[in-house]
Short mmCIF file of C-alpha atoms in Angstrom, two decimals:
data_model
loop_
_atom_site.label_atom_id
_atom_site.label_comp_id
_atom_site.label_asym_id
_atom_site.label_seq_id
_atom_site.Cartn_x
_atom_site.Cartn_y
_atom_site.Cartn_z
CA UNK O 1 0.00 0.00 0.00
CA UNK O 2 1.36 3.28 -0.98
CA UNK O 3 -0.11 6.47 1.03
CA UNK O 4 1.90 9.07 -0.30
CA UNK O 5 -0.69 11.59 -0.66
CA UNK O 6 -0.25 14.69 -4.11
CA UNK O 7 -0.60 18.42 -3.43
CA UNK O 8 -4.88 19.14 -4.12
CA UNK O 9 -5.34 21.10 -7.78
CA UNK O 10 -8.49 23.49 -7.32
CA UNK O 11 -10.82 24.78 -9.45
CA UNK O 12 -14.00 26.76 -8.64
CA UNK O 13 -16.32 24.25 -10.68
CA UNK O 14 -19.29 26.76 -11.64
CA UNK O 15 -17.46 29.98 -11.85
CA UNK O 16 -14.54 28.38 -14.27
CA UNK O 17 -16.87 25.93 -16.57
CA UNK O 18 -19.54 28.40 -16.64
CA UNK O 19 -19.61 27.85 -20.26
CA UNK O 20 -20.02 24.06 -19.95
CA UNK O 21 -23.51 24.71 -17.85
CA UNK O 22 -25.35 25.85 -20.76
CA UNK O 23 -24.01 23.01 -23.07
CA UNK O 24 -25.48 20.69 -20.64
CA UNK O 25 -28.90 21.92 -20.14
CA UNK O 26 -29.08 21.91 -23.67
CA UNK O 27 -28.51 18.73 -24.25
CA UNK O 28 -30.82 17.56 -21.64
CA UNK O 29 -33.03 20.15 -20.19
CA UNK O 30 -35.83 22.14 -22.46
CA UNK O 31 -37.65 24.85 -21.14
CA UNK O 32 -39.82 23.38 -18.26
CA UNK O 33 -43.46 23.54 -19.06
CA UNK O 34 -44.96 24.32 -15.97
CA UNK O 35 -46.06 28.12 -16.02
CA UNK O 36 -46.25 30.51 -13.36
CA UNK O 37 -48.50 29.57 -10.61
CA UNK O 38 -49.18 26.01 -11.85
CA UNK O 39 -47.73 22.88 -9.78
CA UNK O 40 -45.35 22.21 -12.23
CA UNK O 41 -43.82 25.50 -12.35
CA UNK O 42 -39.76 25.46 -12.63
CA UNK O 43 -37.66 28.61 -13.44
CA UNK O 44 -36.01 28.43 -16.65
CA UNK O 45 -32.61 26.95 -17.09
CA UNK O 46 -31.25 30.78 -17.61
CA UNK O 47 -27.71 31.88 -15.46
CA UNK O 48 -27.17 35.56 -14.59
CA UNK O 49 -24.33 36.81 -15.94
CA UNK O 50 -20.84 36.44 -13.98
CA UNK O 51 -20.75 40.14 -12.21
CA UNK O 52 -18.68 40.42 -9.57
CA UNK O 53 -21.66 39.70 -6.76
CA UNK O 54 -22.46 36.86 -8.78
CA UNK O 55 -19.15 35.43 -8.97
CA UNK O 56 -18.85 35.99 -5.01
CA UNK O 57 -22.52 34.13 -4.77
CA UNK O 58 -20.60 30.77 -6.24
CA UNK O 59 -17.71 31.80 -4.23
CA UNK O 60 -17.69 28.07 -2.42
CA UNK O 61 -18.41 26.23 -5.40
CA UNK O 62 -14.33 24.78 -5.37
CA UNK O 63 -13.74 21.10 -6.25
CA UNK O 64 -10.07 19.54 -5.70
CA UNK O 65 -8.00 17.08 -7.70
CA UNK O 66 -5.35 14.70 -5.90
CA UNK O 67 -3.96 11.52 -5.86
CA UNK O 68 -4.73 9.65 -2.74
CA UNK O 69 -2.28 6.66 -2.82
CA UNK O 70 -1.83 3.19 -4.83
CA UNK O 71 -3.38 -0.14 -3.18
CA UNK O 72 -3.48 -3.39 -4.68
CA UNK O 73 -1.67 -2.11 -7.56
CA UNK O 74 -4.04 0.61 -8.31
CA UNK O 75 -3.99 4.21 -8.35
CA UNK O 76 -6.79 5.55 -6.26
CA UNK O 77 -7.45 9.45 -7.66
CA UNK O 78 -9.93 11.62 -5.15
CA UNK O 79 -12.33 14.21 -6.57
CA UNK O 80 -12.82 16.27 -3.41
CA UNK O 81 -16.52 18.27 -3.73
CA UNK O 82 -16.75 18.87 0.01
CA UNK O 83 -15.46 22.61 -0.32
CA UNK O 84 -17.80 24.39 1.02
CA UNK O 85 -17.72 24.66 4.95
CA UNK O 86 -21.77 25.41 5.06
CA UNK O 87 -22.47 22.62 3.61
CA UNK O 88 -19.23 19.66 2.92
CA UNK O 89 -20.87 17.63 0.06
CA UNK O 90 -21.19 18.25 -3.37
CA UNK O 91 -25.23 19.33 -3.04
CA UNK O 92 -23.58 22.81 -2.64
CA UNK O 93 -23.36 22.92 -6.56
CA UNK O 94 -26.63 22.00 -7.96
CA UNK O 95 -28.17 24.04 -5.23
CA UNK O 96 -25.94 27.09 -6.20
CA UNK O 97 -26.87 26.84 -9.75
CA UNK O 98 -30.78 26.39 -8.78
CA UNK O 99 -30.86 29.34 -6.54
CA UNK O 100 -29.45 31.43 -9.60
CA UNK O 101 -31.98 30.40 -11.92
CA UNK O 102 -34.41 31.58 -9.40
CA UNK O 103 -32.32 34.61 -9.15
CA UNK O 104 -32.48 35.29 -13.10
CA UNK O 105 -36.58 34.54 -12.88
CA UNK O 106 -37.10 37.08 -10.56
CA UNK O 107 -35.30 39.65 -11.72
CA UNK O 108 -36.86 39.03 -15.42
CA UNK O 109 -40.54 38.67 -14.10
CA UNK O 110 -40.51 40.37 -10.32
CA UNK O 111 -42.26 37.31 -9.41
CA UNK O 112 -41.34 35.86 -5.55
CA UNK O 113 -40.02 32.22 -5.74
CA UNK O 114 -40.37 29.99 -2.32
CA UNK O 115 -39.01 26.69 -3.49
CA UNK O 116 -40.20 23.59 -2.25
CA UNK O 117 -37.26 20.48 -1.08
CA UNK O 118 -37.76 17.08 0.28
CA UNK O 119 -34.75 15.47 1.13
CA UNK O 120 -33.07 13.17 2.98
CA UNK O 121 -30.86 15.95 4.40
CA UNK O 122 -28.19 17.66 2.13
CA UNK O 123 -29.95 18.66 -0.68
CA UNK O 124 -31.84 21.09 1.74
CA UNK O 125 -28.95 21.81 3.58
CA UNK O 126 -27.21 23.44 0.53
CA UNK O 127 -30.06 25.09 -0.98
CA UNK O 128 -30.89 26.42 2.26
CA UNK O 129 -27.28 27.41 2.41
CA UNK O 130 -27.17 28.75 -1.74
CA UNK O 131 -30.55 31.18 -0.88
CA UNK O 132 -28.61 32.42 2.45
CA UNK O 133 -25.98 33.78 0.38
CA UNK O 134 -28.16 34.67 -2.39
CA UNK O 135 -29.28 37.57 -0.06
CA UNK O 136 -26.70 37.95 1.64
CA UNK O 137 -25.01 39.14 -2.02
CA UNK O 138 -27.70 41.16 -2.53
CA UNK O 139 -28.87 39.34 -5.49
CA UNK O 140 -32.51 39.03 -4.30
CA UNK O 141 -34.40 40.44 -1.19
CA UNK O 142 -35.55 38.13 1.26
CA UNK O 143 -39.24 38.78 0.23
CA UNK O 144 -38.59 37.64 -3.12
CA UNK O 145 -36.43 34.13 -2.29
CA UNK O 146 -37.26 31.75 0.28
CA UNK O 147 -37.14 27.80 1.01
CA UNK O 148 -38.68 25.27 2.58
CA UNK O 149 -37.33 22.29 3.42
CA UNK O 150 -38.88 18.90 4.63
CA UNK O 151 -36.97 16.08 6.20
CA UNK O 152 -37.48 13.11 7.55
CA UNK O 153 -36.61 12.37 11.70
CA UNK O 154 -34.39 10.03 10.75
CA UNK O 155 -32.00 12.47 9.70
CA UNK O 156 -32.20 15.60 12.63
CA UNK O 157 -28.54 15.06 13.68
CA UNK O 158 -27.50 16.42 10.07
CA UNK O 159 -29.04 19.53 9.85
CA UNK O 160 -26.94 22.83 11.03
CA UNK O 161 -28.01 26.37 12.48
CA UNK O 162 -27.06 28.57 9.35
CA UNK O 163 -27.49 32.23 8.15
CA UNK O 164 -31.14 31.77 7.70
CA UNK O 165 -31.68 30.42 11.36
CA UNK O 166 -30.08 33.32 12.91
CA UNK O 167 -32.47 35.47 11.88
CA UNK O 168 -36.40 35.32 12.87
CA UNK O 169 -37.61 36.92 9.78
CA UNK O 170 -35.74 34.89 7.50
CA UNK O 171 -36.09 31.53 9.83
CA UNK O 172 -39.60 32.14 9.31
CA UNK O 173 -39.85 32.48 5.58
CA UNK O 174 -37.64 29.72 5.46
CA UNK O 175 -38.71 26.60 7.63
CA UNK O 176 -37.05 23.42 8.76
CA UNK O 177 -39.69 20.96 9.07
CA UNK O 178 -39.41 17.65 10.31
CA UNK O 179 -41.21 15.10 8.79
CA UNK O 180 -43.64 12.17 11.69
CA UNK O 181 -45.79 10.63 9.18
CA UNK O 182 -43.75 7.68 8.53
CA UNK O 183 -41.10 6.23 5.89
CA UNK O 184 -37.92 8.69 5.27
CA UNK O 185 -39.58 8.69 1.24
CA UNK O 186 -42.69 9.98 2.69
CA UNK O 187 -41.39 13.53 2.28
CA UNK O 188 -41.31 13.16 -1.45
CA UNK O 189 -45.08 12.23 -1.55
CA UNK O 190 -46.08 14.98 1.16
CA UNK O 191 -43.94 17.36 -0.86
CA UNK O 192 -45.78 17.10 -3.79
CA UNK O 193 -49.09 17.35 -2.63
CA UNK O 194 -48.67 20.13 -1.05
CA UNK O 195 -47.31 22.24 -3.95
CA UNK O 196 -50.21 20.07 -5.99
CA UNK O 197 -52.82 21.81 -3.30
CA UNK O 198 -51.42 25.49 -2.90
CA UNK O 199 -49.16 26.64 -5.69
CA UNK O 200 -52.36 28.27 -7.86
CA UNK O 201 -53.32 30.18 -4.33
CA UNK O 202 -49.81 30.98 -3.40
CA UNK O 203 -49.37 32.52 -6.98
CA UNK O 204 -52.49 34.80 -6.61
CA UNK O 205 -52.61 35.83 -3.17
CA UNK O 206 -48.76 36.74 -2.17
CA UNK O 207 -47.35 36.65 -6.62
CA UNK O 208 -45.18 33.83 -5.22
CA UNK O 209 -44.21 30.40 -7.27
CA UNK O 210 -44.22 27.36 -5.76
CA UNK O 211 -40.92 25.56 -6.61
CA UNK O 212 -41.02 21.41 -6.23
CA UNK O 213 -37.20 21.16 -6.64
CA UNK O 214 -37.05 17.48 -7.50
CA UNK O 215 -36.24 17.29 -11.06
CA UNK O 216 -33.31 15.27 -11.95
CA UNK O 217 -31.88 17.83 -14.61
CA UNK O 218 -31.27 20.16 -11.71
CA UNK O 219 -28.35 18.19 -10.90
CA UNK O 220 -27.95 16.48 -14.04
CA UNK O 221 -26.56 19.85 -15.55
CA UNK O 222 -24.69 21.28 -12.13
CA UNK O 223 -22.70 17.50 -11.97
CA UNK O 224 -21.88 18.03 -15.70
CA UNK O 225 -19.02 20.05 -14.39
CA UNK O 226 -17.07 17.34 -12.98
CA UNK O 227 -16.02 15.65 -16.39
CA UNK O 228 -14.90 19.34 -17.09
CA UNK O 229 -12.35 19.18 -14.28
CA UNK O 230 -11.28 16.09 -15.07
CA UNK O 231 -10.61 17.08 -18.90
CA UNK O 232 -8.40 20.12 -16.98
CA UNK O 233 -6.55 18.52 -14.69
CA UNK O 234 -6.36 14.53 -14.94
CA UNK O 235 -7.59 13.96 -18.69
CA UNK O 236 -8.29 10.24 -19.66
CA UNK O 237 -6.43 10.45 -22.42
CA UNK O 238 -3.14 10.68 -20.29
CA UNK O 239 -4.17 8.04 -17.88
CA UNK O 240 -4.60 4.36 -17.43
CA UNK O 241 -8.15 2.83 -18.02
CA UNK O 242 -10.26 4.60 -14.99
CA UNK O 243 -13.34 3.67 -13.04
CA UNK O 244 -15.38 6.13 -11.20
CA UNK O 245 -16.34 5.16 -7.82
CA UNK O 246 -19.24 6.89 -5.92
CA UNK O 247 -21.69 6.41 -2.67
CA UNK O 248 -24.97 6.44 -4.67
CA UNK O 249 -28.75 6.55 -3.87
CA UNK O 250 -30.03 7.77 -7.20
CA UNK O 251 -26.40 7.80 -9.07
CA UNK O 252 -27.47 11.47 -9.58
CA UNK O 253 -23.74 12.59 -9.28
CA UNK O 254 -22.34 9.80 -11.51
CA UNK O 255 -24.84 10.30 -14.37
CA UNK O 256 -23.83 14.53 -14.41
CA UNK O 257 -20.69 13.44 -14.67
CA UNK O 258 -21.78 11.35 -17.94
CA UNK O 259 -23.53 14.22 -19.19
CA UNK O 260 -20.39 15.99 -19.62
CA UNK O 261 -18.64 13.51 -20.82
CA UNK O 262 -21.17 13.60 -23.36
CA UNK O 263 -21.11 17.37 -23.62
CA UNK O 264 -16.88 17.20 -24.23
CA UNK O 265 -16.78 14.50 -26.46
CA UNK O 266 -19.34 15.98 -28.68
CA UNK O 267 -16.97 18.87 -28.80
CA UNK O 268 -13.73 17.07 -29.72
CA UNK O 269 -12.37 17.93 -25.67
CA UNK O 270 -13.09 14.00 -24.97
CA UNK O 271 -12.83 10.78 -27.25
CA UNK O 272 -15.34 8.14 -26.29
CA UNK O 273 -13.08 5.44 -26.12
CA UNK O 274 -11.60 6.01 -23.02
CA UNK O 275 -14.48 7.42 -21.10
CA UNK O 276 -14.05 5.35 -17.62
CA UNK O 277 -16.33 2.76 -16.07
CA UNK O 278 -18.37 3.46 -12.70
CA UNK O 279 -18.50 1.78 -9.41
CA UNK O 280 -21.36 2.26 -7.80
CA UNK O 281 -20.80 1.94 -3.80
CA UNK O 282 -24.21 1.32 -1.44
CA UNK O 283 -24.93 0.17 2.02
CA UNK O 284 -27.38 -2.69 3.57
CA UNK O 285 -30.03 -0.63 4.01
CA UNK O 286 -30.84 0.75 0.55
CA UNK O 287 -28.77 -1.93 -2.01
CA UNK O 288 -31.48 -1.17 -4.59
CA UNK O 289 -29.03 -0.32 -7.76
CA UNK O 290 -26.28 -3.10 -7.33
CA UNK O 291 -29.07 -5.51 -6.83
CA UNK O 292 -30.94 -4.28 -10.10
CA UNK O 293 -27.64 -3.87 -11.57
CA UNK O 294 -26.48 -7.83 -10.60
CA UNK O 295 -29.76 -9.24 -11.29
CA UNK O 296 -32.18 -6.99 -12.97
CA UNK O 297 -34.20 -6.28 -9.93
CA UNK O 298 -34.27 -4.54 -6.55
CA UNK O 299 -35.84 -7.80 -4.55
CA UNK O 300 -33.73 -8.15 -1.11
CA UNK O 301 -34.69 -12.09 -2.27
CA UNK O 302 -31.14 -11.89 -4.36
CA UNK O 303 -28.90 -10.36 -1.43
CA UNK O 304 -26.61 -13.51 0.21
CA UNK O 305 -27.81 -15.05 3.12
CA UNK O 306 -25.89 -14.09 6.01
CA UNK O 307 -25.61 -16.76 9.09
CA UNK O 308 -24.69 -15.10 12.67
CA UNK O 309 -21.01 -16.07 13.61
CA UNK O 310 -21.26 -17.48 17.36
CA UNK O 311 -17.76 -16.65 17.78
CA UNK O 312 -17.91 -12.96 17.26
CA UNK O 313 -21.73 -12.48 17.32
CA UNK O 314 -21.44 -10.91 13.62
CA UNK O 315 -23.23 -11.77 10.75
CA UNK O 316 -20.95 -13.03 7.71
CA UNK O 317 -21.54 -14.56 4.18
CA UNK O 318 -18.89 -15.53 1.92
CA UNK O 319 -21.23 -16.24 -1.04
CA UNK O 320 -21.13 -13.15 -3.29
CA UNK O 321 -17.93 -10.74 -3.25
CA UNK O 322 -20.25 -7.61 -3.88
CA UNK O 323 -22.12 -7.76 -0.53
CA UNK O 324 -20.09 -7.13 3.23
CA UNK O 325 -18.63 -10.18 4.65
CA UNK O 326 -19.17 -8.76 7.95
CA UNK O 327 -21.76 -6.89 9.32
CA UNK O 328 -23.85 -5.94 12.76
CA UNK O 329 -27.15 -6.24 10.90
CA UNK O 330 -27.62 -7.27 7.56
CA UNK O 331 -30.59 -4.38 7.38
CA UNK O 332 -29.05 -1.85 8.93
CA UNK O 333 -28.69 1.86 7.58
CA UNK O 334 -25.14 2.77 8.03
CA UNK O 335 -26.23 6.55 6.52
CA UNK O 336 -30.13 7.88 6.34
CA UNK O 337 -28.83 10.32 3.53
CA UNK O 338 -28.80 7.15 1.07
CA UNK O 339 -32.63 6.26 1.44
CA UNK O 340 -33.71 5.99 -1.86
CA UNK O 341 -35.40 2.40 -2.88
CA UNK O 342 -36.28 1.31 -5.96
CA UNK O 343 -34.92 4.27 -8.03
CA UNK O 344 -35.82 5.54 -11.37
CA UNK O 345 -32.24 6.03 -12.37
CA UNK O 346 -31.09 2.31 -12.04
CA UNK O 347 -32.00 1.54 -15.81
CA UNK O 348 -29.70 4.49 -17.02
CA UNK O 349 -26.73 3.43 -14.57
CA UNK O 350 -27.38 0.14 -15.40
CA UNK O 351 -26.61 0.68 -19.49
CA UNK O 352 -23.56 2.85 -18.59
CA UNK O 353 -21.96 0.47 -16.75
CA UNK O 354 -22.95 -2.45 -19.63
CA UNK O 355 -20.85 -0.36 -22.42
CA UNK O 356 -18.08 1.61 -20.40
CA UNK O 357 -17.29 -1.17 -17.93
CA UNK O 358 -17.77 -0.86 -13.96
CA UNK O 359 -20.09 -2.83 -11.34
CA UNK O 360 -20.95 -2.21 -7.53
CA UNK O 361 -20.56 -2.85 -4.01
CA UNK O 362 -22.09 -2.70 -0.58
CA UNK O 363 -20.69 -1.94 2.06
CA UNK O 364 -21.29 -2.19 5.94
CA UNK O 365 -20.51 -0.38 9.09
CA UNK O 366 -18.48 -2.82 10.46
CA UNK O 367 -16.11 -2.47 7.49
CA UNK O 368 -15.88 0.69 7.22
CA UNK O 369 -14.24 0.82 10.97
CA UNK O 370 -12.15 -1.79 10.15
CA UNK O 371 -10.49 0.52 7.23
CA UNK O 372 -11.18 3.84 9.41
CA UNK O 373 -7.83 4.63 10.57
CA UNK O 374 -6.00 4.09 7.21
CA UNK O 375 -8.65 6.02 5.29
CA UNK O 376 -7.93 8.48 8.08
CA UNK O 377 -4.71 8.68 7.24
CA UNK O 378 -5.00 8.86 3.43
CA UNK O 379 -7.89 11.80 3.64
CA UNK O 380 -6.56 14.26 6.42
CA UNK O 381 -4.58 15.90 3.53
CA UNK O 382 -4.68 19.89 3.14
CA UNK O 383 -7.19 19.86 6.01
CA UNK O 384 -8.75 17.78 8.45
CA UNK O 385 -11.57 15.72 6.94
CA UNK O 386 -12.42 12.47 9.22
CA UNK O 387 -12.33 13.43 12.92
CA UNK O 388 -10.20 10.44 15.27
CA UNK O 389 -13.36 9.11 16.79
CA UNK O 390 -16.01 7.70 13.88
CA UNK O 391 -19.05 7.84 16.40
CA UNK O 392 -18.22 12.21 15.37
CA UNK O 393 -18.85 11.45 12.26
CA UNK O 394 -22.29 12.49 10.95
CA UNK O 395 -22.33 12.03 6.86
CA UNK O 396 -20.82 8.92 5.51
CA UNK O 397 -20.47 8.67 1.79
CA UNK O 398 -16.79 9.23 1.26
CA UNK O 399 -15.73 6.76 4.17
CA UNK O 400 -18.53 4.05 2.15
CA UNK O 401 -17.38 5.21 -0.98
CA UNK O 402 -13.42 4.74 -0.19
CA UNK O 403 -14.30 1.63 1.74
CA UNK O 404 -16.19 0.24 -1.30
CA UNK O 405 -12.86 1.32 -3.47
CA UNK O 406 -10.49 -0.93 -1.42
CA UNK O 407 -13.13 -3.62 -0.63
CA UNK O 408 -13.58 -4.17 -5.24
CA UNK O 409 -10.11 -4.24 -5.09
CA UNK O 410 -9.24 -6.95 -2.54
CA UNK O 411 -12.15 -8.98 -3.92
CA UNK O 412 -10.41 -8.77 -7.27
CA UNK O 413 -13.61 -6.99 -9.10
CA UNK O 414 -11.29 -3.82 -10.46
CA UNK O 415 -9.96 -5.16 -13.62
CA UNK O 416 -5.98 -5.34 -13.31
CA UNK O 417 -4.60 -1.77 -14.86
CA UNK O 418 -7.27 0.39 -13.91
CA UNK O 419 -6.99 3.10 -11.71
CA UNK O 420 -9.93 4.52 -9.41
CA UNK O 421 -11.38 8.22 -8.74
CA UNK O 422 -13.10 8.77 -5.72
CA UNK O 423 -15.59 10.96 -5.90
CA UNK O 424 -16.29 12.68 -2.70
CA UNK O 425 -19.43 13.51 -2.12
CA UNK O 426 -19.68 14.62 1.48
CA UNK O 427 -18.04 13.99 4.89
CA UNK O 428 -18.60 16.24 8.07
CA UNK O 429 -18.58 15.45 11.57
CA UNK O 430 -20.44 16.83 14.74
CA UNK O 431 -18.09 18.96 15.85
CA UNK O 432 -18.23 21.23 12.12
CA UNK O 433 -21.40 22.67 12.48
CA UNK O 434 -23.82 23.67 15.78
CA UNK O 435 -27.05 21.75 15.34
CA UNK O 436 -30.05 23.56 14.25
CA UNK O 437 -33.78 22.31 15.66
CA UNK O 438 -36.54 22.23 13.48
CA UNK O 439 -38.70 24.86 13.59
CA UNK O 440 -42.41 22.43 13.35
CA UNK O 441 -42.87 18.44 13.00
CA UNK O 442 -45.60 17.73 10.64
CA UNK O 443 -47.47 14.81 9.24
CA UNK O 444 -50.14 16.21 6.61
CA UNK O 445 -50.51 19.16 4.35
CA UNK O 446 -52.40 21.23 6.54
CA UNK O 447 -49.50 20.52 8.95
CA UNK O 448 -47.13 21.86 6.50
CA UNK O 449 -49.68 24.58 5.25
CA UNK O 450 -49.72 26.45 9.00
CA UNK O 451 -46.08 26.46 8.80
CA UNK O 452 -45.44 27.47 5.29
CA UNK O 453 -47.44 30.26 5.66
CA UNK O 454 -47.25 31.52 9.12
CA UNK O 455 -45.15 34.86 7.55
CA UNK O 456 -48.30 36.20 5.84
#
C-alpha cells in the first residue's frame, strides 16, 4: 500500500466551466413547461451573468484534484466536492446553480419564488445554504427568495443552524420541518401534494411560485461540471483505463458526470473510447441499484444469506464478493442520507456500466471501521476531513465510498490496470457545524400549510 498523498489542484467548478452549464442543459433540459402559478412551475434553465456579486454568490463552489495513494496495484485518484464549509458535500453545486436560476426569474418577471425540497438531508442543507448567500449578495431580497425544506426524523442530527436560522424573519420564511408521518420517502409524496394543493393560491394571493425542486436535470446539468475538471486537470487520455467510484442513492452525481462527458466529447475535448467505467458503492439498508444492476431487480430475495457467527456475534456470508462479509445487521442503515429504494435512475446506470465497464458494491458499518484509521490517514490531507473518533462522524459517503474502493479491489472486481477516482461527495462530523432544531414536526398538508405560511 502506498499512502503518499499529491498536493490538491483546485478549481471553482461553476465559476470556471460556466460555459459548460449551458451546453449541458441543452442537451438535456428544455424549457420546463410548468407556467407561473401552476404545480409544475420550474424557473427556466437561464444563469445571470458572472458580475462580480455573482461570482462571489458561487464563491464556495471549489472542487479539488489529488492523488490519494496506490493499493493493490491501483492508483486511487480523489475528486474532493466537500469545499464548502456550510455545507461539505457536493449538493452545494446544484443548489448554487438552482438558486441562480431563481435569481435570473425574478429579476426578469418580479415574481417571488419559495421553493419547495424534500430530502433526505443535504440537498436542503445546501439550498438552504445557496438562498442564504443569495441575499446575503444582494442578489434578491428576502421577500422575493425563500425555502422550505422537509426532512425526515431520521436524519435531525444532520441539519446545522445557518445564516437563515439566525435570523427570525428569515427563519420564518424559510422553515425546517421535520417530517412524523412515517417512511424517510414519505417527504417526497407529502412534498408534492402540497405544492399540488397550494401553488395556484400561493401565486395569486402573495405573486409567489411554488418551486417542487425534484427534477433530476437540476443536478444532471450542475454534476456536468465534474467531467470538465477532469478534462483540466487529470484527462483520460493521459491516464490508465479509470473507473469512477461513488456512494450512490439515485447515481445522480455519476450520471452529471456522464452528461459531460457527453457534452466534451461531442466537442472534440473527450474521445469516447476512453471514457471510464463506474463503481457504484451502497450500504445494507438501501442496495437497490447493485441488486438491479447484478440481477435486474431490486428484490432483497437476491442479497446472500448471512448466518450469525457465534464466535464474534457478527453476521458473515462468503457467497457473493459484492455484498459485506461482515456486518452488525444485515438491514441496517449505516447513513439515512442514502434512502432511496427502488430508483428511477437504475435503468440508465445500469446501461452505462454495460458499455463503459464498472459494477458495484455494498458496504457495511463494520467495514468501514475496520479501514477507518487508514482512510484516516490517506484523507486528512490539506485539512482535516475524518475526525479520530467515527461515532463524530455524521455524513458517511466518502468513508462508504473509499471503503467500497479498497473492498472491489481486494475482492479482485477492479480489472488489473485500472486506476480509481473517488468521488467525494460529502463527509462532516459533529463537531463542524452547531445543530439547528426544526422549527415544526408535521405529518399532513395542513401541517405543512400552517407552517409554510405563518409569515403572511
Amino acid at each position: 500500500m502506498d499512502s503518499t498523498v499529491s498536493m490538491t489542484t483546485s478549481r471553482n467548478l461553476i465559476v470556471d466551466y460556466y460555459d459548460l452549464i449551458p451546453a449541458a442543459i441543452a442537451r438535456c433540459a428544455p424549457p420546463p413547461a410548468g407556467a407561473s402559478g401552476t404545480p409544475s412551475f420550474a424557473p427556466a434553465f437561464d444563469l445571470p451573468a458572472l458580475t462580480d456579486d455573482v461570482r462571489r454568490f458561487f464563491a464556495p463552489a471549489t472542487g479539488g484534484w489529488r492523488r490519494l495513494g496506490e493499493y493493490g496495484g491501483h492508483p486511487i485518484q480523489f475528486l474532493d466536492l466537500t469545499g464548502n464549509p456550510g455545507t461539505r458535500t457536493t449538493k452545494t453545486f446544484a443548489s448554487l446553480v438552482m438558486v441562480a436560476r431563481a435569481v435570473e426569474h425574478i429579476r426578469r418577471t418580479g415574481e417571488a419564488i419559495r421553493i419547495f425540497t424534500p430530502t433526505s438531508a443535504n440537498k436542503g442543507i445546501a439550498l438552504r445554504d445557496a438562498v442564504g448567500r443569495a441575499i446575503e449578495a444582494g442578489l434578491v431580497k428576502p421577500d422575493q427568495l425563500s425555502v422550505v425544506v422537509l426532512a425526515p426524523a431520521a436524519t435531525r442530527h444532520k441539519f446545522r443552524h445557518d445564516r437563515l436560522a439566525g435570523d427570525p424573519a428569515l427563519r420564518a420564511a424559510n422553515p425546517l420541518l421535520r417530517y412524523v408521518g412515517g417512511a424517510a420517502e414519505g417527504v417526497k409524496a407529502l412534498g408534492r401534494a402540497f405544492v399540488d394543493k397550494y401553488a395556484a393560491e400561493a401565486y395569486d394571493r402573495y405573486g409567489m411560485n411554488l418551486w417542487y425542486s425534484l427534477d433530476l436535470r437540476n443536478y444532471l446539468v450542475a454534476d456536468a461540471v465534474r467531467a470538465a475538471f477532469e478534462a483540466d486537470v487529470s484527462p483520460t487520455s493521459a491516464a490508465p483505463p479509470r473507473w469512477h467510484a461513488h456512494s450512490v442513492s439515485s447515481a445522480y452525481g455519476l450520471l452529471g458526470y456522464n452528461l459531460g462527458r457527453d457534452v466534451l466529447e461531442a466537442a472534440g475535448r473527450a474521445q469516447p473510447t476512453d471514457r471510464p467505467g463506474f463503481l457504484l458503492v451502497q450500504h445494507l439498508g438501501t442496495p437497490d441499484m447493485v441488486l438491479s444492476l447484478r440481477h435486474g431487480g431490486f428484490s432483497r430475495a437476491k442479497m446472500p444469506a448471512y448466518r450469525l457467527d457465534p464466535a464474534s456475534g457478527l453476521s458473515v456470508q462468503d457467497a457473493d464478493p459484492r455484498f459485506p462479509a461482515v456486518t452488525d445487521d444485515p438491514a441496517e442503515v449505516l447513513d439515512p442520507t442514502f434512502y432511496t429504494h427502488e430508483p428511477a435512475t437504475s435503468p440508465s446506470m445500469n446501461e452505462l456500466i454495460r458499455r463503459f465497464g464498472g459494477d458495484g458494491i455494498v458496504v457495511s458499518r463494520r467495514e468501514c471501521l475496520q479501514r477507518y484509521p487508514m482512510l484516516r490517514e490517506w484523507l486528512n490531507g490539506d485539512r482535516p476531513m475524518l475526525p479520530a473518533d467515527p461515532d463524530e462522524l455524521r455524513e458517511w459517503s466518502i468513508v462508504m465510498g473509499l471503503t467500497g474502493v479498497l473492498n472491489a479491489i481486494d475482492r479482485g472486481l477492479v480489472p488489473e490496470g485500472h486506476e480509481v477516482v473517488l468521488h467525494g461527495s460529502g463527509c462532516y462530523g459533529g463537531s463542524d457545524f452547531v445543530p439547528a432544531e426544526p422549527d415544526a414536526e408535521v405529518s399532513t398538508i395542513d401541517d405543512v400549510a400552517a407552517v409554510v405560511w405563518a409569515d403572511r
